[in-house]
Amino acid sequence: MNETASLRARAEIDLAALRANVRVLRARASGAQLMAVVKSDAYGHGAVPCARAALEAGATWLGTATPQESLALRAAGLGGRVMCWLWTPGGPWREAIEADVDVSVSGMWALREVTAAATEAGRPARIQLKADTGLGRNGCQPADWPELVAAARTAERAGTVRITGLWSHFACADEPGHPSIAAQLTVFRDMVAYAEKAGVEPEVRHIANSPATLTIPESHFDLVRTGIAMYGISPSPELGTPADFGLRPVMTLVASVALVKQVPAGHGISYGHHYTTSGETTLGLVPVGYADGIPRHASGRGPVLVGGVRRTVAGRVAMDQFVVDLDGDVVAEGSDAVLFGPGDRGEPSAQDWARAADTIAYEIVTRIGGRVPRVYRDGTADGKSAGS
């Protein structure tokens, strides 16, 4: 018996596809190194197995948002360079330093905390200075850059830090030709030049995310940071599908049909009776809901492949389940209901669900919850679900 047959639902993760995507992105990177971004549990795919696969395919860096994510990679035995960038006061600076994690510094408060932690640890911290070149989120404003660079250089001369990188992030890289792209590149080059004139000798300079890696070669510098594209999802659907970029979706979300029954015409379906059967029909119960990450906003619109036919969510998505109208077809309980995947069986894509929920495909895969086991293909899995 198929070992997955008894699962209520599963997210199948194709690590061979992930490796192939990394190789495609490396070829696009114009000779720059590649950072595999595995934040948010690798966008819902499972950080440790995906990080391993990415390194096997030639990634030289791993990127996370939080220090806890970086420390978890180290605890799992992953080597190589690891960077994290989302810090708050009082964070685990010393633990990150002792785990050889490169940490991002965007302001003076962070530099003060990381230098104090390095003194306690008795070893220099590897830091990367982040420039706000126009995104307006994290990063140091150009007006404050001289102060931060000067203080970081003073700490470097004192032996408490080593400045390993200078970096920034695009606001509109998924809109090629947007005027902010050229403007940010100009600001980034100027801020890098200022830091280097002040004596900073970075190992890597980087600003390119997934869309920039695919479409803005002049942004590649020494390193590109690929997140969503590594998982086979187009970062800019307006410019092309995953296949257009040579990428393959890594996650396939499948549930096991829990019940099939016949109902009469005029039968209300799910909360609020926003869907009523137009005639006598059969219904299929799909046992996943918004507690599993299925967007309630896709009620009445979300696509799903059941019995080899694309259906649409009938009525509201509930916490643990939703219904599809099978139009009189009879489907066996236990059959697969495929919500999204690469399309090999005619199933919808994560982008189809994004359209149905008025969001982006990043959110669709990232929100799939921990009670949906991750099942890894190709024999390199650790056998654990993403939430364990």
CSV table of C-alpha atoms in Angstrom, one decimal:
chain,number,residue,atom,x,y,z
A,1,MET,CA,0.0,0.0,0.0
A,2,ASN,CA,1.2,3.5,-0.8
A,3,GLU,CA,2.5,4.9,2.5
A,4,THR,CA,0.8,8.3,1.8
A,5,ALA,CA,-2.6,6.7,1.2
A,6,SER,CA,-3.8,7.0,4.8
A,7,LEU,CA,-2.9,10.7,5.1
A,8,ARG,CA,-5.7,13.2,5.4
A,9,ALA,CA,-3.5,15.6,3.3
A,10,ARG,CA,0.1,16.0,2.3
A,11,ALA,CA,2.4,18.5,0.7
A,12,GLU,CA,4.7,16.6,-1.6
A,13,ILE,CA,8.0,18.3,-1.9
A,14,ASP,CA,10.1,17.4,-5.0
A,15,LEU,CA,13.7,17.9,-4.0
A,16,ALA,CA,14.9,16.9,-7.5
A,17,ALA,CA,12.9,19.8,-8.9
A,18,LEU,CA,14.4,22.1,-6.3
A,19,ARG,CA,17.9,21.1,-7.2
A,20,ALA,CA,17.1,21.6,-10.9
A,21,ASN,CA,15.7,25.1,-10.1
A,22,VAL,CA,18.9,26.0,-8.2
A,23,ARG,CA,21.0,25.0,-11.2
A,24,VAL,CA,18.9,27.1,-13.6
A,25,LEU,CA,19.1,30.1,-11.3
A,26,ARG,CA,22.9,29.7,-10.9
A,27,ALA,CA,23.2,29.7,-14.7
A,28,ARG,CA,21.2,33.0,-14.7
A,29,ALA,CA,23.4,34.5,-12.0
A,30,SER,CA,26.1,35.8,-14.3
A,31,GLY,CA,28.8,34.1,-12.3
A,32,ALA,CA,27.6,35.4,-9.0
A,33,GLN,CA,27.3,33.2,-6.0
A,34,LEU,CA,23.8,32.0,-5.1
A,35,MET,CA,22.1,32.4,-1.7
A,36,ALA,CA,19.2,29.9,-1.2
A,37,VAL,CA,16.6,31.7,0.9
A,38,VAL,CA,15.0,29.3,3.3
A,39,LYS,CA,13.2,31.7,5.6
A,40,SER,CA,9.6,30.8,6.8
A,41,ASP,CA,10.4,27.1,6.8
A,42,ALA,CA,11.6,27.4,3.2
A,43,TYR,CA,8.4,29.2,2.1
A,44,GLY,CA,6.5,26.3,3.6
A,45,HIS,CA,8.5,23.6,2.0
A,46,GLY,CA,10.7,22.5,4.9
A,47,ALA,CA,13.8,24.4,5.7
A,48,VAL,CA,16.3,21.7,6.5
A,49,PRO,CA,15.6,19.3,3.6
A,50,CYS,CA,15.4,22.2,1.1
A,51,ALA,CA,18.6,23.8,2.4
A,52,ARG,CA,20.5,20.5,2.0
A,53,ALA,CA,19.2,20.1,-1.5
A,54,ALA,CA,20.1,23.7,-2.5
A,55,LEU,CA,23.6,23.3,-1.2
A,56,GLU,CA,23.9,20.0,-3.1
A,57,ALA,CA,22.9,21.9,-6.2
A,58,GLY,CA,25.6,24.5,-5.8
A,59,ALA,CA,24.2,27.2,-3.5
A,60,THR,CA,27.0,28.6,-1.4
A,61,TRP,CA,24.9,30.6,1.1
A,62,LEU,CA,21.7,30.0,3.0
A,63,GLY,CA,19.5,33.0,3.9
A,64,THR,CA,16.9,33.3,6.7
A,65,ALA,CA,14.9,36.1,8.2
A,66,THR,CA,15.1,35.4,11.9
A,67,PRO,CA,18.2,34.3,13.9
A,68,GLN,CA,16.2,31.4,15.3
A,69,GLU,CA,15.8,30.1,11.7
A,70,SER,CA,19.6,30.3,11.2
A,71,LEU,CA,20.3,28.6,14.5
A,72,ALA,CA,18.0,25.8,13.6
A,73,LEU,CA,19.9,25.2,10.4
A,74,ARG,CA,23.1,25.0,12.4
A,75,ALA,CA,21.5,22.7,14.9
A,76,ALA,CA,20.6,20.4,12.0
A,77,GLY,CA,24.2,20.1,11.1
A,78,LEU,CA,24.2,22.4,8.0
A,79,GLY,CA,27.5,24.0,7.2
A,80,GLY,CA,28.5,26.7,4.8
A,81,ARG,CA,27.6,30.3,5.0
A,82,VAL,CA,24.3,31.3,6.7
A,83,MET,CA,22.9,34.8,7.0
A,84,CYS,CA,20.0,36.3,8.8
A,85,TRP,CA,18.6,39.8,8.6
A,86,LEU,CA,15.6,40.4,10.8
A,87,TRP,CA,16.8,41.4,14.3
A,88,THR,CA,15.1,43.0,17.2
A,89,PRO,CA,16.7,44.4,20.3
A,90,GLY,CA,17.9,41.8,22.8
A,91,GLY,CA,18.2,39.1,20.1
A,92,PRO,CA,20.5,36.1,20.3
A,93,TRP,CA,23.5,37.9,19.0
A,94,ARG,CA,26.1,35.8,20.9
A,95,GLU,CA,24.5,32.5,19.8
A,96,ALA,CA,24.6,33.6,16.2
A,97,ILE,CA,28.2,34.7,16.5
A,98,GLU,CA,29.2,31.4,18.0
A,99,ALA,CA,27.3,29.5,15.3
A,100,ASP,CA,29.2,31.4,12.6
A,101,VAL,CA,26.1,33.1,11.3
A,102,ASP,CA,26.5,36.4,9.3
A,103,VAL,CA,24.2,39.0,10.8
A,104,SER,CA,22.7,42.0,9.2
A,105,VAL,CA,23.1,45.5,10.7
A,106,SER,CA,20.8,48.3,9.7
A,107,GLY,CA,21.3,50.8,12.5
A,108,MET,CA,23.5,51.9,15.3
A,109,TRP,CA,21.5,50.0,18.0
A,110,ALA,CA,22.2,46.8,16.2
A,111,LEU,CA,25.9,47.5,15.9
A,112,ARG,CA,26.1,48.3,19.6
A,113,GLU,CA,24.4,45.0,20.5
A,114,VAL,CA,26.4,42.9,18.1
A,115,THR,CA,29.8,44.3,19.2
A,116,ALA,CA,28.9,43.8,22.9
A,117,ALA,CA,28.0,40.2,22.1
A,118,ALA,CA,31.2,39.7,20.2
A,119,THR,CA,33.2,40.9,23.2
A,120,GLU,CA,31.4,38.5,25.4
A,121,ALA,CA,31.9,35.6,22.9
A,122,GLY,CA,35.6,36.5,22.6
A,123,ARG,CA,35.5,36.3,18.8
A,124,PRO,CA,34.6,38.8,16.0
A,125,ALA,CA,31.1,38.9,14.6
A,126,ARG,CA,30.5,38.6,10.9
A,127,ILE,CA,28.3,41.5,10.0
A,128,GLN,CA,26.7,42.7,6.7
A,129,LEU,CA,25.7,46.4,6.5
A,130,LYS,CA,22.3,46.8,4.9
A,131,ALA,CA,21.5,50.0,2.9
A,132,ASP,CA,18.0,51.3,2.4
A,133,THR,CA,18.2,52.3,-1.2
A,134,GLY,CA,14.5,53.0,-1.6
A,135,LEU,CA,12.5,50.0,-0.3
A,136,GLY,CA,11.7,51.9,2.9
A,137,ARG,CA,11.8,48.9,5.2
A,138,ASN,CA,14.9,47.6,6.9
A,139,GLY,CA,18.3,49.1,6.1
A,140,CYS,CA,20.2,52.3,6.8
A,141,GLN,CA,19.2,55.5,5.1
A,142,PRO,CA,21.8,57.2,3.0
A,143,ALA,CA,21.9,60.2,5.3
A,144,ASP,CA,22.8,57.9,8.2
A,145,TRP,CA,25.2,55.7,6.3
A,146,PRO,CA,28.4,57.6,7.0
A,147,GLU,CA,27.8,57.3,10.8
A,148,LEU,CA,27.1,53.5,10.6
A,149,VAL,CA,30.0,52.8,8.3
A,150,ALA,CA,32.4,54.8,10.4
A,151,ALA,CA,31.3,53.0,13.6
A,152,ALA,CA,31.5,49.6,11.9
A,153,ARG,CA,35.0,50.3,10.7
A,154,THR,CA,36.0,51.4,14.2
A,155,ALA,CA,34.7,48.1,15.5
A,156,GLU,CA,36.4,46.2,12.8
A,157,ARG,CA,39.8,47.8,13.6
A,158,ALA,CA,39.1,46.9,17.3
A,159,GLY,CA,38.6,43.3,16.2
A,160,THR,CA,35.0,42.9,17.4
A,161,VAL,CA,33.5,42.7,13.9
A,162,ARG,CA,34.4,41.7,10.4
A,163,ILE,CA,32.3,43.4,7.7
A,164,THR,CA,31.6,40.6,5.2
A,165,GLY,CA,28.9,42.2,3.1
A,166,LEU,CA,27.1,45.3,1.8
A,167,TRP,CA,23.6,44.7,0.7
A,168,SER,CA,20.1,46.0,-0.1
A,169,HIS,CA,16.7,45.0,-1.4
A,170,PHE,CA,14.6,46.0,-4.4
A,171,ALA,CA,11.1,47.4,-4.1
A,172,CYS,CA,9.9,46.7,-7.7
A,173,ALA,CA,12.2,44.1,-9.3
A,174,ASP,CA,9.1,42.2,-10.3
A,175,GLU,CA,8.2,45.1,-12.6
A,176,PRO,CA,11.1,45.4,-15.1
A,177,GLY,CA,11.5,48.9,-16.3
A,178,HIS,CA,10.1,50.4,-13.2
A,179,PRO,CA,12.1,53.7,-12.6
A,180,SER,CA,12.8,52.7,-9.0
A,181,ILE,CA,15.1,49.8,-10.2
A,182,ALA,CA,17.7,52.1,-11.9
A,183,ALA,CA,17.3,54.6,-9.0
A,184,GLN,CA,18.0,51.9,-6.4
A,185,LEU,CA,21.0,50.6,-8.3
A,186,THR,CA,22.5,54.0,-8.5
A,187,VAL,CA,22.0,54.6,-4.7
A,188,PHE,CA,23.4,51.1,-4.0
A,189,ARG,CA,26.5,51.7,-6.1
A,190,ASP,CA,27.1,55.1,-4.4
A,191,MET,CA,26.7,53.6,-0.9
A,192,VAL,CA,29.0,50.7,-1.6
A,193,ALA,CA,31.5,53.1,-3.1
A,194,TYR,CA,31.4,55.2,0.0
A,195,ALA,CA,31.9,52.2,2.3
A,196,GLU,CA,34.7,50.9,0.3
A,197,LYS,CA,36.4,54.3,0.2
A,198,ALA,CA,36.1,54.2,4.0
A,199,GLY,CA,38.1,51.0,4.1
A,200,VAL,CA,35.4,48.3,4.0
A,201,GLU,CA,36.4,45.3,2.0
A,202,PRO,CA,33.2,43.2,1.6
A,203,GLU,CA,33.3,39.6,0.5
A,204,VAL,CA,29.9,40.0,-1.1
A,205,ARG,CA,27.8,42.9,-2.4
A,206,HIS,CA,24.2,41.9,-3.1
A,207,ILE,CA,20.8,43.4,-4.0
A,208,ALA,CA,19.2,40.9,-6.4
A,209,ASN,CA,16.2,38.9,-5.3
A,210,SER,CA,14.4,36.2,-7.4
A,211,PRO,CA,12.9,38.6,-10.1
A,212,ALA,CA,16.2,40.5,-10.3
A,213,THR,CA,18.1,37.3,-10.7
A,214,LEU,CA,15.9,36.4,-13.7
A,215,THR,CA,15.5,39.7,-15.4
A,216,ILE,CA,18.1,42.3,-14.2
A,217,PRO,CA,21.6,40.9,-14.9
A,218,GLU,CA,23.3,44.3,-14.0
A,219,SER,CA,22.1,43.8,-10.4
A,220,HIS,CA,23.8,40.5,-9.7
A,221,PHE,CA,27.1,41.9,-8.3
A,222,ASP,CA,28.8,39.1,-6.2
A,223,LEU,CA,25.7,37.2,-4.9
A,224,VAL,CA,22.0,36.7,-5.8
A,225,ARG,CA,19.4,35.8,-3.2
A,226,THR,CA,16.8,33.5,-4.6
A,227,GLY,CA,13.7,32.6,-2.7
A,228,ILE,CA,10.4,32.0,-4.4
A,229,ALA,CA,12.0,31.1,-7.8
A,230,MET,CA,14.0,28.3,-6.1
A,231,TYR,CA,10.7,26.7,-5.3
A,232,GLY,CA,9.5,26.8,-8.9
A,233,ILE,CA,7.1,29.7,-8.6
A,234,SER,CA,7.3,32.7,-11.0
A,235,PRO,CA,8.2,35.9,-9.0
A,236,SER,CA,6.5,37.9,-11.8
A,237,PRO,CA,3.6,36.1,-13.4
A,238,GLU,CA,3.1,39.0,-15.8
A,239,LEU,CA,6.5,38.2,-17.3
A,240,GLY,CA,6.2,34.5,-17.5
A,241,THR,CA,5.2,31.2,-16.0
A,242,PRO,CA,7.6,29.0,-14.1
A,243,ALA,CA,8.2,27.0,-17.3
A,244,ASP,CA,9.0,30.2,-19.2
A,245,PHE,CA,11.9,30.7,-16.8
A,246,GLY,CA,12.9,27.0,-16.9
A,247,LEU,CA,11.6,26.4,-13.4
A,248,ARG,CA,9.4,23.6,-12.0
A,249,PRO,CA,7.0,24.0,-8.9
A,250,VAL,CA,8.4,22.0,-6.0
A,251,MET,CA,5.2,21.6,-3.9
A,252,THR,CA,2.1,19.6,-4.7
A,253,LEU,CA,-0.7,19.9,-2.2
A,254,VAL,CA,-3.0,16.8,-2.1
A,255,ALA,CA,-5.9,15.9,0.2
A,256,SER,CA,-7.8,12.6,0.4
A,257,VAL,CA,-11.5,12.8,-0.5
A,258,ALA,CA,-13.3,12.1,2.8
A,259,LEU,CA,-16.9,11.6,1.6
A,260,VAL,CA,-18.9,11.5,-1.6
A,261,LYS,CA,-22.7,11.8,-1.4
A,262,GLN,CA,-25.7,12.5,-3.5
A,263,VAL,CA,-27.9,15.6,-2.6
A,264,PRO,CA,-31.1,17.0,-4.1
A,265,ALA,CA,-31.5,20.3,-6.0
A,266,GLY,CA,-31.6,23.4,-3.9
A,267,HIS,CA,-29.3,22.0,-1.2
A,268,GLY,CA,-27.3,24.7,0.6
A,269,ILE,CA,-23.5,24.0,0.9
A,270,SER,CA,-21.3,25.1,3.8
A,271,TYR,CA,-21.7,28.1,6.1
A,272,GLY,CA,-24.0,30.9,5.0
A,273,HIS,CA,-25.4,28.8,2.1
A,274,HIS,CA,-23.5,31.0,-0.4
A,275,TYR,CA,-23.7,28.0,-2.8
A,276,THR,CA,-26.9,26.1,-3.6
A,277,THR,CA,-27.0,23.1,-5.9
A,278,SER,CA,-28.8,23.8,-9.1
A,279,GLY,CA,-29.9,20.3,-9.5
A,280,GLU,CA,-29.5,16.8,-8.1
A,281,THR,CA,-25.8,16.2,-7.9
A,282,THR,CA,-22.9,14.6,-6.0
A,283,LEU,CA,-20.7,16.4,-3.5
A,284,GLY,CA,-17.1,15.6,-2.5
A,285,LEU,CA,-15.7,16.6,0.9
A,286,VAL,CA,-12.1,17.7,0.9
A,287,PRO,CA,-10.7,17.6,4.4
A,288,VAL,CA,-8.5,20.7,4.5
A,289,GLY,CA,-9.5,24.2,5.4
A,290,TYR,CA,-8.2,27.6,6.5
A,291,ALA,CA,-6.5,26.0,9.6
A,292,ASP,CA,-4.3,24.2,7.1
A,293,GLY,CA,-3.7,27.4,5.2
A,294,ILE,CA,-6.4,27.1,2.5
A,295,PRO,CA,-7.4,30.8,2.0
A,296,ARG,CA,-11.0,31.5,3.0
A,297,HIS,CA,-10.9,34.3,0.5
A,298,ALA,CA,-10.9,31.7,-2.2
A,299,SER,CA,-14.4,30.4,-1.1
A,300,GLY,CA,-16.4,29.8,-4.2
A,301,ARG,CA,-13.4,30.3,-6.5
A,302,GLY,CA,-10.5,28.0,-5.5
A,303,PRO,CA,-9.7,25.3,-8.1
A,304,VAL,CA,-9.1,21.7,-7.3
A,305,LEU,CA,-8.6,18.5,-9.4
A,306,VAL,CA,-10.9,15.7,-8.3
A,307,GLY,CA,-11.5,12.6,-10.4
A,308,GLY,CA,-9.4,13.9,-13.2
A,309,VAL,CA,-11.6,17.0,-13.6
A,310,ARG,CA,-11.0,20.5,-12.4
A,311,ARG,CA,-13.7,21.6,-9.9
A,312,THR,CA,-14.3,24.7,-7.9
A,313,VAL,CA,-14.8,25.1,-4.2
A,314,ALA,CA,-18.5,25.1,-3.6
A,315,GLY,CA,-19.5,27.6,-0.9
A,316,ARG,CA,-17.2,28.7,2.0
A,317,VAL,CA,-13.9,27.2,2.9
A,318,ALA,CA,-14.3,26.2,6.6
A,319,MET,CA,-11.7,25.7,9.2
A,320,ASP,CA,-11.0,22.0,8.4
A,321,GLN,CA,-12.8,21.2,5.2
A,322,PHE,CA,-14.5,22.4,2.0
A,323,VAL,CA,-16.9,20.9,-0.6
A,324,VAL,CA,-16.7,20.5,-4.3
A,325,ASP,CA,-19.7,19.9,-6.6
A,326,LEU,CA,-18.9,16.8,-8.6
A,327,ASP,CA,-21.7,17.5,-11.1
A,328,GLY,CA,-23.1,14.0,-10.7
A,329,ASP,CA,-19.8,12.2,-11.1
A,330,VAL,CA,-19.0,9.4,-8.7
A,331,VAL,CA,-15.5,9.5,-7.1
A,332,ALA,CA,-14.2,7.0,-4.6
A,333,GLU,CA,-13.6,8.0,-1.1
A,334,GLY,CA,-9.8,8.2,-0.6
A,335,SER,CA,-9.2,9.5,-4.1
A,336,ASP,CA,-6.8,12.4,-4.5
A,337,ALA,CA,-8.0,16.0,-4.5
A,338,VAL,CA,-5.1,17.9,-5.9
A,339,LEU,CA,-5.2,21.6,-5.0
A,340,PHE,CA,-2.1,22.7,-6.7
A,341,GLY,CA,1.1,21.3,-8.2
A,342,PRO,CA,3.3,21.5,-11.3
A,343,GLY,CA,0.4,20.7,-13.6
A,344,ASP,CA,1.4,17.2,-14.7
A,345,ARG,CA,-2.1,15.8,-14.1
A,346,GLY,CA,-3.9,19.0,-15.2
A,347,GLU,CA,-4.1,20.2,-11.6
A,348,PRO,CA,-4.2,23.9,-10.8
A,349,SER,CA,-1.1,25.9,-9.8
A,350,ALA,CA,-0.3,27.9,-6.7
A,351,GLN,CA,-0.7,30.9,-9.0
A,352,ASP,CA,-4.3,29.8,-9.8
A,353,TRP,CA,-5.0,29.8,-6.1
A,354,ALA,CA,-3.4,33.2,-5.7
A,355,ARG,CA,-5.7,34.6,-8.3
A,356,ALA,CA,-8.7,33.0,-6.6
A,357,ALA,CA,-7.7,34.6,-3.3
A,358,ASP,CA,-6.5,38.0,-4.7
A,359,THR,CA,-3.0,37.4,-3.3
A,360,ILE,CA,0.4,36.2,-4.5
A,361,ALA,CA,1.6,32.6,-4.9
A,362,TYR,CA,4.3,33.3,-2.3
A,363,GLU,CA,1.5,33.4,0.3
A,364,ILE,CA,-0.3,30.3,-0.9
A,365,VAL,CA,2.7,28.0,-0.4
A,366,THR,CA,4.0,29.7,2.7
A,367,ARG,CA,0.8,29.5,4.6
A,368,ILE,CA,0.3,25.7,4.3
A,369,GLY,CA,0.2,24.8,8.0
A,370,GLY,CA,2.2,22.4,10.1
A,371,ARG,CA,-0.5,19.8,10.4
A,372,VAL,CA,-0.1,19.0,6.7
A,373,PRO,CA,2.8,16.6,6.6
A,374,ARG,CA,5.6,17.3,4.1
A,375,VAL,CA,6.4,14.2,2.1
A,376,TYR,CA,9.8,14.4,0.4
A,377,ARG,CA,10.6,12.8,-2.9
A,378,ASP,CA,13.9,11.3,-4.1
A,379,GLY,CA,15.1,9.6,-0.9
A,380,THR,CA,16.9,12.5,0.8
A,381,ALA,CA,14.1,13.4,3.3
A,382,ASP,CA,14.5,13.3,7.0
A,383,GLY,CA,11.0,11.9,7.3
A,384,LYS,CA,9.7,14.7,9.5
A,385,SER,CA,6.9,17.0,8.8
A,386,ALA,CA,7.6,20.7,8.5
A,387,GLY,CA,6.1,21.4,11.9
A,388,SER,CA,8.1,18.9,13.8
